[in-house]
């Protein structure tokens, strides 16, 4: 990446892809709180991957297909919900204190990690405290050219460290009611020496001689929950209410040494703060028809801001400047869903209403007058399951989803008259919408379980930044604006199975296929976020003392005809197969050793998500290869 022109190659942009869509179109939540959105503007780009710290995670659930009926905005493609550890996860029945200590090392980035957690119980009180620390270096690849300039294909030197703390305290008010307080704190620093930005001779006055970057991330969250669970209660048998606050900040600083022109510094920051409240209730109704009724509401108010600062701003600009105005972003939603039991058939209708409001502030915003935006969405869903017999249970669902415009899309203000362009806000921007049909069946026979899902998802009003006027001169600059431009159609099939064919042996198989196109003014082009067909075959042995596993992953190559036309022609990576193996061994009943060897056959391959946009004749394609053979080892003691 570079200091000022683009952020290609900068870490933290990693995304989760669900059925062909990714980024902010996939909802990610930790303990019911949204992970901050990704954001990109010129050389500043921040993703959501670095906000997730797996050492504190207990469970992960993935919902495929539009999830707006359950969660509101952002669940256009699906949702990933993570739950962090609680005291009851570490305390065995009758145990007053428990926990674990874990240490690990990974060769892929020469990282060492340690984590420890302790939980205890005194009367009606339970508490948990967890801390983790990770320190590592650049992620390995299979590049061979170790030059100190733009021809480099080996990784740039990098050092990072990550610190994470989690605390939870719960109090059992009664046997049916519990209060829980939770707090999370996360810090991450990453320093990179960007050899690949250094220019080759002959040098121009602006040629880069050296580029160093310093990236910082911090996130803090506190929440208070009330949980109620009583199957004999009259009106609602289950209820959960949560109030929360979260603050997150990303800062990226770059120091660039140029040949004869003045050196440059870029200091970019992106901040979010959110305050929210959510409630979920469940009522079991019996009578002529038995049904479980789920209903609730949620409200959140997010303050979003960003600043671009540094030295030697682009011609026609002054620092500091804001890429969009400070904005208060409010989401309010209410939903109801019923699970109706009719013998062997279940019918599950649901309905949700959401309202979003974007209120910007003009304070310190020099680009233009900011525009406000208010909108609403109704997202119904209906599903059904027919339990015909254990071998074959068909199901189907119709669902709608939406994604509200983000503050930076409504007000993307930037003007450089010297270069003849400007961007303006759009008070008429509409939400992105999804219409999904899914049909499938699942079954079980002895030790074999399987499921098949076929889906057809249609999306309308995708938001895209386009040139909407102007001639590209200082007196008549080109005007850029985010508009609702294109639609998309993604269809595909997923198959999963697991077979316990012996007491200690099991195998699994999974297959995912999707095809997608976007449409602009009646013109169809392939949707590049859709992944090639992928299959995974697994074998596992598991005893009480030790176990082993092997997974073979196959990914088809990306067909050049399924890549959006580009000049120069885009790179289409070939097919690949990767073997991962692992073992665990219990040295003691409470002491477990885990070891994994990933890419055991040392295959050289490119993942499509890593090379999208790369030119077919790029001389540095090797820089984008996935890691070769690498190992992980960890030791965990439970008490």
Coordinates of C-alpha atoms in Angstrom, one line a residue:
X1 CA 0.0 0.0 0.0
X2 CA 1.0 3.7 -0.2
X3 CA 0.8 6.7 2.1
X4 CA -1.8 8.6 0.2
X5 CA -3.3 7.0 -2.9
X6 CA -4.7 3.6 -1.8
X7 CA -4.8 1.1 1.0
X8 CA -4.5 -2.2 -1.0
X9 CA -2.6 -4.7 1.1
X10 CA -3.3 -3.1 4.5
X11 CA -4.4 -5.6 7.1
X12 CA -7.7 -5.5 9.0
X13 CA -10.0 -5.5 5.9
X14 CA -10.7 -9.2 6.3
X15 CA -14.4 -10.0 5.8
X16 CA -16.9 -12.8 6.2
X17 CA -18.5 -13.9 3.0
X18 CA -22.0 -15.4 3.2
X19 CA -23.6 -16.7 -0.1
X20 CA -21.7 -14.2 -2.3
X21 CA -21.9 -11.0 -0.2
X22 CA -19.5 -9.6 2.4
X23 CA -18.3 -6.5 4.2
X24 CA -21.0 -4.4 5.8
X25 CA -23.7 -6.4 4.1
X26 CA -23.0 -9.2 6.6
X27 CA -24.1 -8.5 10.2
X28 CA -21.5 -9.3 12.9
X29 CA -22.5 -9.1 16.6
X30 CA -20.6 -9.9 19.8
X31 CA -22.9 -10.5 22.8
X32 CA -25.8 -8.8 21.0
X33 CA -23.7 -5.7 20.1
X34 CA -22.8 -4.8 16.5
X35 CA -19.2 -4.8 15.5
X36 CA -18.2 -1.4 14.0
X37 CA -18.6 -1.1 10.3
X38 CA -15.7 -1.2 7.9
X39 CA -14.7 2.1 6.3
X40 CA -12.6 3.0 3.3
X41 CA -11.5 6.4 1.9
X42 CA -8.4 6.7 -0.3
X43 CA -5.4 5.4 1.6
X44 CA -7.5 4.9 4.8
X45 CA -9.2 1.6 5.1
X46 CA -10.3 -0.2 8.2
X47 CA -12.2 -3.5 8.4
X48 CA -13.9 -5.5 11.1
X49 CA -11.7 -8.6 11.4
X50 CA -9.4 -7.0 14.0
X51 CA -12.3 -6.3 16.3
X52 CA -12.8 -10.0 16.9
X53 CA -10.7 -11.7 19.6
X54 CA -11.3 -15.4 19.6
X55 CA -9.8 -16.1 23.0
X56 CA -12.9 -14.8 24.7
X57 CA -15.4 -16.5 22.4
X58 CA -17.5 -19.5 23.5
X59 CA -19.9 -20.0 20.6
X60 CA -20.4 -18.8 17.0
X61 CA -23.6 -19.0 15.1
X62 CA -24.0 -18.3 11.4
X63 CA -27.3 -17.5 9.8
X64 CA -27.3 -17.8 6.1
X65 CA -29.7 -15.6 4.1
X66 CA -31.4 -12.3 5.0
X67 CA -31.5 -11.9 8.7
X68 CA -33.3 -8.5 9.0
X69 CA -36.4 -10.0 10.5
X70 CA -34.4 -11.1 13.6
X71 CA -31.8 -8.4 13.8
X72 CA -32.8 -5.4 11.6
X73 CA -30.4 -3.5 9.3
X74 CA -27.1 -5.0 8.0
X75 CA -28.2 -8.6 7.9
X76 CA -28.7 -8.4 4.1
X77 CA -26.6 -11.5 3.3
X78 CA -26.7 -13.2 6.7
X79 CA -25.5 -12.8 10.3
X80 CA -22.6 -14.0 12.4
X81 CA -23.3 -13.9 16.2
X82 CA -20.6 -14.5 18.7
X83 CA -21.1 -15.1 22.5
X84 CA -18.3 -14.6 24.9
X85 CA -17.5 -16.8 27.9
X86 CA -19.6 -16.7 31.0
X87 CA -18.8 -18.1 34.5
X88 CA -21.2 -21.0 34.0
X89 CA -19.1 -22.1 31.0
X90 CA -16.1 -22.8 33.2
X91 CA -17.7 -24.0 36.4
X92 CA -18.7 -27.7 36.5
X93 CA -21.7 -28.7 38.6
X94 CA -20.9 -28.2 42.3
X95 CA -17.6 -26.5 41.5
X96 CA -16.9 -23.2 43.3
X97 CA -13.8 -22.2 41.3
X98 CA -12.6 -23.2 37.8
X99 CA -10.7 -21.9 34.8
X100 CA -7.9 -22.6 32.4
X101 CA -4.4 -21.4 31.3
X102 CA -3.4 -21.7 27.7
X103 CA -0.2 -21.0 25.7
X104 CA 0.3 -21.4 22.0
X105 CA 2.7 -20.7 19.1
X106 CA 2.0 -20.5 15.3
X107 CA 4.7 -20.6 12.7
X108 CA 2.6 -18.8 10.0
X109 CA 3.4 -15.4 11.6
X110 CA 5.8 -16.5 14.3
X111 CA 3.2 -15.5 17.0
X112 CA 3.2 -16.5 20.6
X113 CA 0.0 -16.3 22.6
X114 CA -1.1 -16.7 26.2
X115 CA -4.5 -16.6 27.8
X116 CA -5.9 -17.4 31.3
X117 CA -9.3 -17.3 32.8
X118 CA -10.7 -17.9 36.3
X119 CA -14.4 -18.2 37.3
X120 CA -15.8 -18.5 40.8
X121 CA -19.1 -18.8 42.7
X122 CA -20.1 -17.6 46.1
X123 CA -23.8 -18.1 46.9
X124 CA -25.9 -16.3 44.3
X125 CA -22.9 -14.6 42.8
X126 CA -20.7 -15.8 39.9
X127 CA -17.8 -14.0 38.3
X128 CA -15.3 -14.5 35.5
X129 CA -12.0 -12.8 34.5
X130 CA -10.1 -13.5 31.3
X131 CA -7.0 -12.0 29.9
X132 CA -5.0 -12.8 26.7
X133 CA -1.9 -11.5 25.0
X134 CA -0.6 -12.2 21.5
X135 CA 2.6 -11.1 19.8
X136 CA 3.6 -11.8 16.3
X137 CA 5.0 -10.7 12.9
X138 CA 4.0 -10.6 9.3
X139 CA 1.8 -13.4 7.8
X140 CA 3.8 -15.8 5.6
X141 CA 3.3 -16.4 1.9
X142 CA 5.1 -18.3 -0.8
X143 CA 6.8 -15.3 -2.5
X144 CA 10.4 -15.8 -3.4
X145 CA 11.7 -12.3 -4.4
X146 CA 13.1 -10.6 -1.3
X147 CA 13.9 -7.2 -2.8
X148 CA 13.5 -3.9 -0.9
X149 CA 11.3 -2.2 -3.6
X150 CA 8.1 -2.5 -5.5
X151 CA 9.2 -5.8 -7.1
X152 CA 9.1 -7.5 -3.7
X153 CA 6.9 -10.6 -3.4
X154 CA 7.9 -11.7 0.2
X155 CA 5.9 -10.2 3.1
X156 CA 6.8 -6.8 4.4
X157 CA 8.3 -6.9 7.9
X158 CA 5.6 -6.4 10.5
X159 CA 5.3 -6.5 14.3
X160 CA 2.0 -6.7 16.1
X161 CA 0.7 -7.2 19.6
X162 CA -2.8 -7.7 20.9
X163 CA -4.2 -7.4 24.4
X164 CA -7.7 -8.4 25.5
X165 CA -9.6 -8.6 28.7
X166 CA -13.0 -9.9 29.6
X167 CA -14.9 -9.6 32.9
X168 CA -18.4 -10.8 33.8
X169 CA -20.3 -10.8 37.1
X170 CA -23.8 -12.4 37.5
X171 CA -26.2 -12.4 40.4
X172 CA -29.1 -14.8 40.7
X173 CA -32.0 -12.7 42.0
X174 CA -34.3 -15.7 42.1
X175 CA -34.1 -19.2 40.6
X176 CA -35.8 -17.7 37.5
X177 CA -34.0 -14.3 37.3
X178 CA -30.4 -13.3 36.8
X179 CA -28.5 -10.1 36.4
X180 CA -25.2 -10.0 34.5
X181 CA -22.7 -7.3 34.1
X182 CA -20.0 -7.6 31.4
X183 CA -17.0 -5.6 30.2
X184 CA -14.6 -6.1 27.3
X185 CA -11.4 -4.2 26.5
X186 CA -9.2 -4.7 23.5
X187 CA -6.0 -3.1 22.3
X188 CA -4.0 -3.8 19.1
X189 CA -0.8 -2.3 17.6
X190 CA 0.7 -3.1 14.3
X191 CA 3.9 -1.6 12.8
X192 CA 4.9 -2.3 9.2
X193 CA 8.0 -1.5 7.2
X194 CA 6.6 -1.2 3.7
X195 CA 9.5 -2.2 1.5
X196 CA 7.1 -2.9 -1.4
X197 CA 6.3 0.9 -1.6
X198 CA 9.9 1.8 -2.4
X199 CA 10.4 3.0 -6.0
X200 CA 12.7 1.6 -8.6
X201 CA 15.1 3.8 -10.5
X202 CA 14.9 6.1 -12.4
X203 CA 13.4 8.2 -9.6
X204 CA 11.1 11.1 -10.0
X205 CA 10.9 13.9 -7.4
X206 CA 7.9 12.2 -5.8
X207 CA 9.3 8.7 -5.7
X208 CA 9.0 6.9 -2.4
X209 CA 12.3 6.1 -0.7
X210 CA 10.8 4.7 2.5
X211 CA 7.4 4.1 4.0
X212 CA 6.6 3.1 7.6
X213 CA 3.1 2.7 9.2
X214 CA 1.8 2.6 12.8
X215 CA -1.7 1.2 13.2
X216 CA -3.6 1.3 16.5
X217 CA -7.0 -0.2 17.4
X218 CA -8.9 0.0 20.7
X219 CA -12.4 -1.2 21.7
X220 CA -14.2 -1.0 25.0
X221 CA -17.7 -2.3 25.8
X222 CA -19.8 -2.6 28.9
X223 CA -23.3 -4.1 29.2
X224 CA -25.9 -5.0 31.8
X225 CA -28.4 -7.8 31.1
X226 CA -31.5 -9.1 32.8
X227 CA -32.5 -12.7 32.1
X228 CA -35.8 -14.4 33.0
X229 CA -36.6 -18.1 32.5
X230 CA -39.6 -19.8 34.0
X231 CA -41.6 -22.3 32.1
X232 CA -44.5 -21.9 34.6
X233 CA -44.9 -18.2 34.2
X234 CA -48.3 -17.0 33.0
X235 CA -47.5 -14.5 30.2
X236 CA -43.8 -14.7 29.1
X237 CA -41.7 -17.8 30.0
X238 CA -38.5 -16.3 28.8
X239 CA -37.1 -12.7 28.6
X240 CA -33.8 -11.1 28.0
X241 CA -33.1 -7.3 28.2
X242 CA -29.7 -5.8 27.5
X243 CA -28.4 -2.2 27.8
X244 CA -24.9 -1.6 26.4
X245 CA -22.3 1.0 25.5
X246 CA -19.3 0.5 23.2
X247 CA -16.5 2.7 22.0
X248 CA -14.1 1.8 19.2
X249 CA -11.3 3.7 17.4
X250 CA -8.9 2.9 14.6
X251 CA -5.9 5.1 13.9
X252 CA -3.5 4.6 11.0
X253 CA -0.4 6.7 10.6
X254 CA 2.0 6.5 7.7
X255 CA 5.5 8.2 7.4
X256 CA 6.7 8.6 3.8
X257 CA 10.2 9.7 2.8
X258 CA 10.1 11.0 -0.8
X259 CA 13.1 11.6 -3.2
X260 CA 13.3 15.4 -3.5
X261 CA 9.8 16.6 -2.6
X262 CA 8.8 17.2 1.0
X263 CA 8.2 14.1 3.1
X264 CA 4.6 13.2 3.9
X265 CA 2.7 12.1 7.0
X266 CA -0.8 10.7 7.0
X267 CA -2.7 10.4 10.3
X268 CA -6.2 8.9 9.8
X269 CA -8.8 8.1 12.5
X270 CA -12.2 6.5 12.6
X271 CA -14.3 6.5 15.8
X272 CA -17.6 5.0 16.7
X273 CA -19.6 5.1 20.0
X274 CA -22.9 3.3 20.4
X275 CA -25.5 3.2 23.2
X276 CA -28.2 0.6 22.8
X277 CA -31.1 -1.3 24.4
X278 CA -32.7 -4.5 23.3
X279 CA -35.4 -6.8 24.6
X280 CA -36.5 -10.3 23.6
X281 CA -39.5 -12.1 25.1
X282 CA -41.0 -15.6 24.4
X283 CA -44.5 -16.8 25.2
X284 CA -45.7 -20.4 24.8
X285 CA -49.4 -20.4 23.9
X286 CA -51.4 -23.6 24.1
X287 CA -55.0 -24.3 22.9
X288 CA -56.4 -25.4 19.6
X289 CA -53.0 -24.6 18.1
X290 CA -49.7 -24.7 20.0
X291 CA -47.3 -21.9 19.2
X292 CA -44.2 -20.2 20.6
X293 CA -44.4 -16.4 20.2
X294 CA -41.2 -14.3 20.1
X295 CA -41.3 -10.6 20.2
X296 CA -39.3 -7.6 21.2
X297 CA -37.6 -4.4 20.2
X298 CA -34.2 -2.8 20.0
X299 CA -32.8 0.7 19.8
X300 CA -29.3 2.0 19.2
X301 CA -27.7 5.4 18.7
X302 CA -24.2 5.5 17.2
X303 CA -22.0 8.5 16.9
X304 CA -19.5 8.1 14.0
X305 CA -16.6 10.4 13.1
X306 CA -13.4 10.4 11.1
X307 CA -10.5 12.7 10.6
X308 CA -7.8 12.9 7.9
X309 CA -4.7 14.7 9.1
X310 CA -0.9 14.9 8.5
X311 CA 1.5 17.0 6.5
X312 CA 1.7 17.9 2.8
X313 CA -2.0 17.4 1.9
X314 CA -3.1 16.9 -1.7
X315 CA -3.1 20.0 -3.9
X316 CA -6.2 22.1 -3.2
X317 CA -6.8 20.5 0.3
X318 CA -6.0 21.6 3.9
X319 CA -5.5 19.3 6.9
X320 CA -7.2 18.3 9.1
X321 CA -10.3 17.5 7.2
X322 CA -13.2 15.2 7.6
X323 CA -14.2 12.7 4.9
X324 CA -17.8 12.9 6.2
X325 CA -19.4 14.9 8.9
X326 CA -19.7 13.8 12.5
X327 CA -23.0 11.9 12.5
X328 CA -25.5 10.5 14.9
X329 CA -27.0 7.3 13.5
X330 CA -30.2 5.9 15.1
X331 CA -31.8 2.5 14.5
X332 CA -35.1 1.5 16.0
X333 CA -36.9 -1.8 15.4
X334 CA -39.7 -4.0 16.7
X335 CA -40.5 -7.6 15.6
X336 CA -42.8 -10.5 16.2
X337 CA -42.4 -14.1 15.2
X338 CA -44.6 -17.2 15.8
X339 CA -43.7 -20.9 15.6
X340 CA -46.9 -22.7 15.0
X341 CA -47.0 -26.5 15.5
X342 CA -49.5 -28.4 13.3
X343 CA -48.7 -32.1 13.9
X344 CA -45.6 -32.9 11.9
X345 CA -45.6 -29.5 10.3
X346 CA -44.2 -26.2 11.7
X347 CA -45.1 -22.8 10.2
X348 CA -42.9 -19.9 11.2
X349 CA -44.1 -16.4 10.2
X350 CA -42.3 -13.3 11.3
X351 CA -42.6 -9.5 10.8
X352 CA -40.3 -6.6 11.7
X353 CA -40.5 -2.8 11.4
X354 CA -37.4 -0.7 11.4
X355 CA -36.7 3.0 11.2
X356 CA -33.3 4.6 10.7
X357 CA -32.2 8.2 11.0
X358 CA -29.0 9.9 10.0
X359 CA -28.4 13.3 11.6
X360 CA -25.1 14.9 10.6
X361 CA -23.4 17.9 12.1
X362 CA -21.8 20.7 10.0
X363 CA -19.3 21.6 12.8
X364 CA -15.8 21.3 11.3
X365 CA -17.1 19.9 8.0
X366 CA -15.8 22.0 5.2
X367 CA -16.8 20.0 2.1
X368 CA -20.5 21.0 1.8
X369 CA -23.7 21.3 3.8
X370 CA -24.4 17.9 5.2
X371 CA -27.8 16.3 4.5
X372 CA -30.0 14.3 6.9
X373 CA -31.8 11.1 5.9
X374 CA -34.7 9.2 7.5
X375 CA -36.2 6.0 6.2
X376 CA -38.0 2.8 7.3
X377 CA -38.3 -0.8 6.2
X378 CA -40.8 -3.6 6.8
X379 CA -39.2 -7.1 6.5
X380 CA -41.5 -10.1 6.6
X381 CA -40.5 -13.7 6.7
X382 CA -42.3 -17.0 6.5
X383 CA -40.8 -20.5 6.8
X384 CA -42.1 -24.0 7.1
X385 CA -40.7 -27.5 8.1
X386 CA -42.5 -30.8 7.4
X387 CA -41.1 -33.6 9.5
X388 CA -42.2 -36.3 7.1
X389 CA -39.9 -38.9 8.7
X390 CA -36.4 -38.9 10.2
X391 CA -34.9 -39.7 6.8
X392 CA -36.4 -36.8 4.9
X393 CA -37.7 -33.5 6.3
X394 CA -38.3 -30.8 3.7
X395 CA -38.3 -27.1 4.6
X396 CA -38.6 -23.7 2.9
X397 CA -38.7 -20.1 3.6
X398 CA -39.3 -16.7 2.0
X399 CA -37.5 -13.8 3.6
X400 CA -36.7 -10.1 3.0
X401 CA -33.8 -8.1 4.3
X402 CA -32.5 -4.6 4.2
X403 CA -29.4 -2.5 4.9
X404 CA -29.7 1.1 5.7
X405 CA -27.3 3.6 4.1
X406 CA -24.3 4.5 6.2
X407 CA -23.3 8.0 7.2
X408 CA -20.3 8.1 4.9
X409 CA -22.5 7.1 2.0
X410 CA -25.2 9.8 2.6
X411 CA -22.5 12.5 3.1
X412 CA -19.3 11.7 1.3
X413 CA -17.9 15.2 1.1
X414 CA -14.6 15.8 -0.7
X415 CA -13.5 18.5 -3.0
X416 CA -10.3 19.0 -5.1
X417 CA -11.1 21.7 -7.6
X418 CA -7.5 21.8 -8.7
X419 CA -7.9 18.2 -10.0
X420 CA -11.5 18.9 -11.2
X421 CA -13.6 16.7 -9.0
X422 CA -15.9 16.8 -6.0
X423 CA -18.3 14.5 -4.1
X424 CA -21.7 15.5 -2.6
X425 CA -24.3 14.0 -0.3
X426 CA -27.5 12.3 -1.3
X427 CA -30.6 12.9 0.8
X428 CA -32.6 10.6 -1.4
X429 CA -30.5 7.5 -0.9
X430 CA -32.6 4.4 -0.4
X431 CA -31.8 1.3 1.7
X432 CA -30.5 -1.9 -0.1
X433 CA -33.1 -4.7 -0.1
X434 CA -33.1 -8.4 -0.4
X435 CA -35.7 -11.0 -1.4
X436 CA -34.7 -14.6 -0.7
X437 CA -36.2 -18.0 -1.4
X438 CA -34.7 -21.1 0.2
X439 CA -35.8 -24.7 -0.3
X440 CA -34.1 -27.7 1.2
X441 CA -34.3 -30.9 3.1
X442 CA -32.5 -32.6 5.9
X443 CA -32.5 -36.1 7.5
X444 CA -30.8 -38.6 9.7
X445 CA -30.3 -42.3 9.4
X446 CA -28.3 -44.1 12.1
X447 CA -25.0 -42.3 12.4
X448 CA -25.5 -40.3 9.2
X449 CA -26.9 -36.7 9.2
X450 CA -27.2 -34.5 6.1
X451 CA -28.8 -31.3 4.8
X452 CA -29.3 -29.8 1.4
X453 CA -30.1 -26.1 0.8
X454 CA -31.0 -24.4 -2.5
X455 CA -31.3 -20.6 -2.5
X456 CA -32.2 -17.8 -4.9
X457 CA -31.5 -14.3 -3.6
X458 CA -32.3 -11.1 -5.4
X459 CA -31.0 -7.7 -4.3
X460 CA -32.3 -4.3 -5.3
X461 CA -30.9 -0.8 -4.9
X462 CA -27.2 -1.6 -4.2
X463 CA -25.4 1.6 -3.3
X464 CA -22.5 2.6 -5.5
X465 CA -20.5 5.8 -5.9
X466 CA -20.9 7.2 -9.5
X467 CA -20.1 10.3 -11.5
X468 CA -23.3 12.2 -11.9
X469 CA -22.2 15.4 -13.7
X470 CA -19.5 17.8 -14.5
X471 CA -16.7 18.0 -17.1
X472 CA -13.7 17.4 -14.9
X473 CA -12.4 20.9 -14.9
X474 CA -11.8 23.4 -12.1
X475 CA -14.7 25.5 -13.3
X476 CA -16.9 22.5 -13.9
X477 CA -15.7 19.6 -11.7
X478 CA -16.8 16.0 -12.0
X479 CA -19.5 15.4 -9.4
X480 CA -19.4 12.1 -7.6
X481 CA -22.3 10.8 -5.5
X482 CA -23.5 7.6 -3.8
X483 CA -26.7 6.5 -5.7
X484 CA -28.9 3.4 -5.8
X485 CA -27.6 2.0 -9.0
X486 CA -27.4 -1.7 -9.4
X487 CA -29.3 -4.9 -8.6
X488 CA -27.9 -8.4 -8.1
X489 CA -29.0 -12.0 -8.4
X490 CA -27.2 -14.8 -6.5
X491 CA -28.3 -18.4 -6.6
X492 CA -26.6 -21.5 -5.3
X493 CA -26.6 -24.8 -3.5
X494 CA -25.1 -26.1 -0.2
X495 CA -24.7 -29.6 1.0
X496 CA -23.4 -30.8 4.4
X497 CA -23.2 -34.3 6.0
X498 CA -21.6 -36.0 9.0
X499 CA -21.3 -39.7 9.3
X500 CA -20.4 -41.5 12.6
X501 CA -19.5 -44.8 11.0
X502 CA -17.7 -46.3 14.0
X503 CA -17.6 -45.7 17.7
X504 CA -14.4 -43.6 17.5
X505 CA -14.5 -42.6 13.8
X506 CA -16.5 -40.0 11.9
X507 CA -16.3 -38.3 8.5
X508 CA -17.8 -35.2 7.1
X509 CA -18.4 -33.6 3.7
X510 CA -19.4 -30.1 2.7
X511 CA -20.0 -28.4 -0.7
X512 CA -20.9 -24.8 -1.6
X513 CA -21.7 -23.5 -5.0
X514 CA -23.0 -20.1 -6.0
X515 CA -23.4 -18.0 -9.1
X516 CA -24.1 -14.3 -9.1
X517 CA -24.5 -11.3 -11.4
X518 CA -25.0 -7.6 -10.9
X519 CA -27.2 -5.5 -13.2
X520 CA -26.7 -1.9 -14.1
X521 CA -29.0 -0.3 -16.6
X522 CA -30.0 -3.7 -17.9
X523 CA -26.4 -4.8 -18.4
X524 CA -25.4 -8.0 -16.6
X525 CA -21.8 -8.5 -15.2
X526 CA -20.5 -11.2 -12.9
X527 CA -20.5 -10.4 -9.2
X528 CA -16.9 -10.7 -8.1
X529 CA -17.7 -11.2 -4.4
X530 CA -19.1 -14.7 -5.3
X531 CA -16.6 -17.4 -4.5
X532 CA -15.7 -20.4 -6.7
X533 CA -17.2 -23.8 -5.9
X534 CA -15.6 -25.3 -2.8
X535 CA -15.7 -28.7 -1.1
X536 CA -14.3 -30.0 2.2
X537 CA -13.8 -33.6 3.1
X538 CA -13.0 -34.5 6.7
X539 CA -11.9 -37.5 8.7
X540 CA -11.8 -37.6 12.5
X541 CA -10.7 -40.1 15.2
X542 CA -11.8 -39.2 18.8
X543 CA -11.1 -41.2 22.0
X544 CA -11.1 -40.1 25.5
X545 CA -7.3 -39.8 25.6
X546 CA -6.3 -38.6 22.2
X547 CA -7.7 -37.8 18.8
X548 CA -6.7 -36.9 15.2
X549 CA -8.3 -35.1 12.2
X550 CA -7.6 -34.5 8.6
X551 CA -9.4 -32.1 6.3
X552 CA -9.0 -31.8 2.5
X553 CA -10.3 -28.5 1.0
X554 CA -10.8 -28.2 -2.7
X555 CA -11.6 -24.9 -4.4
X556 CA -12.2 -24.6 -8.1
X557 CA -10.4 -22.0 -10.1
X558 CA -12.1 -18.7 -10.9
X559 CA -13.4 -18.9 -14.4
X560 CA -12.3 -15.8 -16.3
X561 CA -15.9 -15.5 -17.8
X562 CA -17.2 -15.1 -14.2
X563 CA -15.0 -12.1 -13.4
X564 CA -16.3 -8.6 -14.1
X565 CA -14.7 -7.2 -17.3
X566 CA -11.7 -4.9 -16.5
X567 CA -8.8 -3.2 -18.2
X568 CA -6.2 -4.5 -17.8
X569 CA -7.6 -8.0 -17.6
X570 CA -8.0 -9.4 -14.1
X571 CA -6.1 -12.4 -12.7
X572 CA -8.1 -15.6 -12.5
X573 CA -6.5 -18.0 -10.0
X574 CA -6.3 -21.7 -10.7
X575 CA -7.9 -24.5 -8.7
X576 CA -6.2 -25.8 -5.6
X577 CA -6.4 -28.5 -2.9
X578 CA -5.1 -28.1 0.6
X579 CA -4.6 -30.7 3.3
X580 CA -4.8 -29.8 7.0
X581 CA -4.1 -32.3 9.8
X582 CA -4.2 -32.1 13.5
X583 CA -3.9 -34.1 16.7
X584 CA -4.7 -33.7 20.4
X585 CA -3.3 -35.7 23.4
X586 CA -4.4 -35.5 27.0
X587 CA -1.1 -35.7 28.9
X588 CA -3.3 -35.6 32.1
X589 CA -7.1 -35.4 32.5
X590 CA -6.7 -31.6 32.8
X591 CA -3.7 -31.0 30.5
X592 CA -4.2 -31.1 26.7
X593 CA -1.7 -30.7 23.9
X594 CA -3.0 -29.6 20.5
X595 CA -0.9 -29.6 17.3
X596 CA -2.0 -28.8 13.8
X597 CA -0.1 -28.9 10.5
X598 CA -1.9 -26.7 7.9
X599 CA -1.3 -26.9 4.2
X600 CA 0.6 -30.1 5.0
X601 CA 1.5 -30.8 1.3
X602 CA 2.9 -27.2 0.9
X603 CA 0.6 -26.4 -2.0
X604 CA 1.1 -23.0 -3.7
X605 CA -2.2 -21.4 -4.3
X606 CA -4.2 -18.1 -4.5
X607 CA -7.5 -17.6 -2.7
X608 CA -9.9 -15.7 -4.9
X609 CA -10.8 -13.3 -2.1
X610 CA -7.1 -12.3 -1.8
X611 CA -6.5 -11.5 -5.5
X612 CA -9.7 -9.7 -6.6
X613 CA -8.7 -6.7 -8.7
X614 CA -5.1 -8.0 -9.3
X615 CA -4.0 -7.7 -12.9
X616 CA -3.4 -10.9 -14.9
X617 CA 0.1 -9.8 -15.9
X618 CA 1.1 -8.4 -12.5
X619 CA 4.8 -9.1 -11.9
X620 CA 4.1 -9.5 -8.1
X621 CA 1.4 -12.2 -8.2
X622 CA 3.5 -14.3 -5.8
X623 CA 3.0 -11.7 -3.1
X624 CA -0.7 -12.7 -2.9
X625 CA -0.1 -16.4 -2.4
X626 CA -1.6 -18.1 0.7
X627 CA 0.8 -19.4 3.4
X628 CA 2.7 -22.6 2.7
X629 CA 3.1 -25.4 5.2
X630 CA 2.8 -24.1 8.7
X631 CA 2.2 -25.5 12.2
X632 CA 0.3 -24.5 15.3
X633 CA 0.8 -25.9 18.8
X634 CA -0.9 -25.1 22.1
X635 CA -1.0 -26.5 25.6
X636 CA -4.1 -25.9 27.9
X637 CA -4.5 -26.7 31.5
X638 CA -8.0 -26.8 33.0
X639 CA -8.7 -26.6 36.7

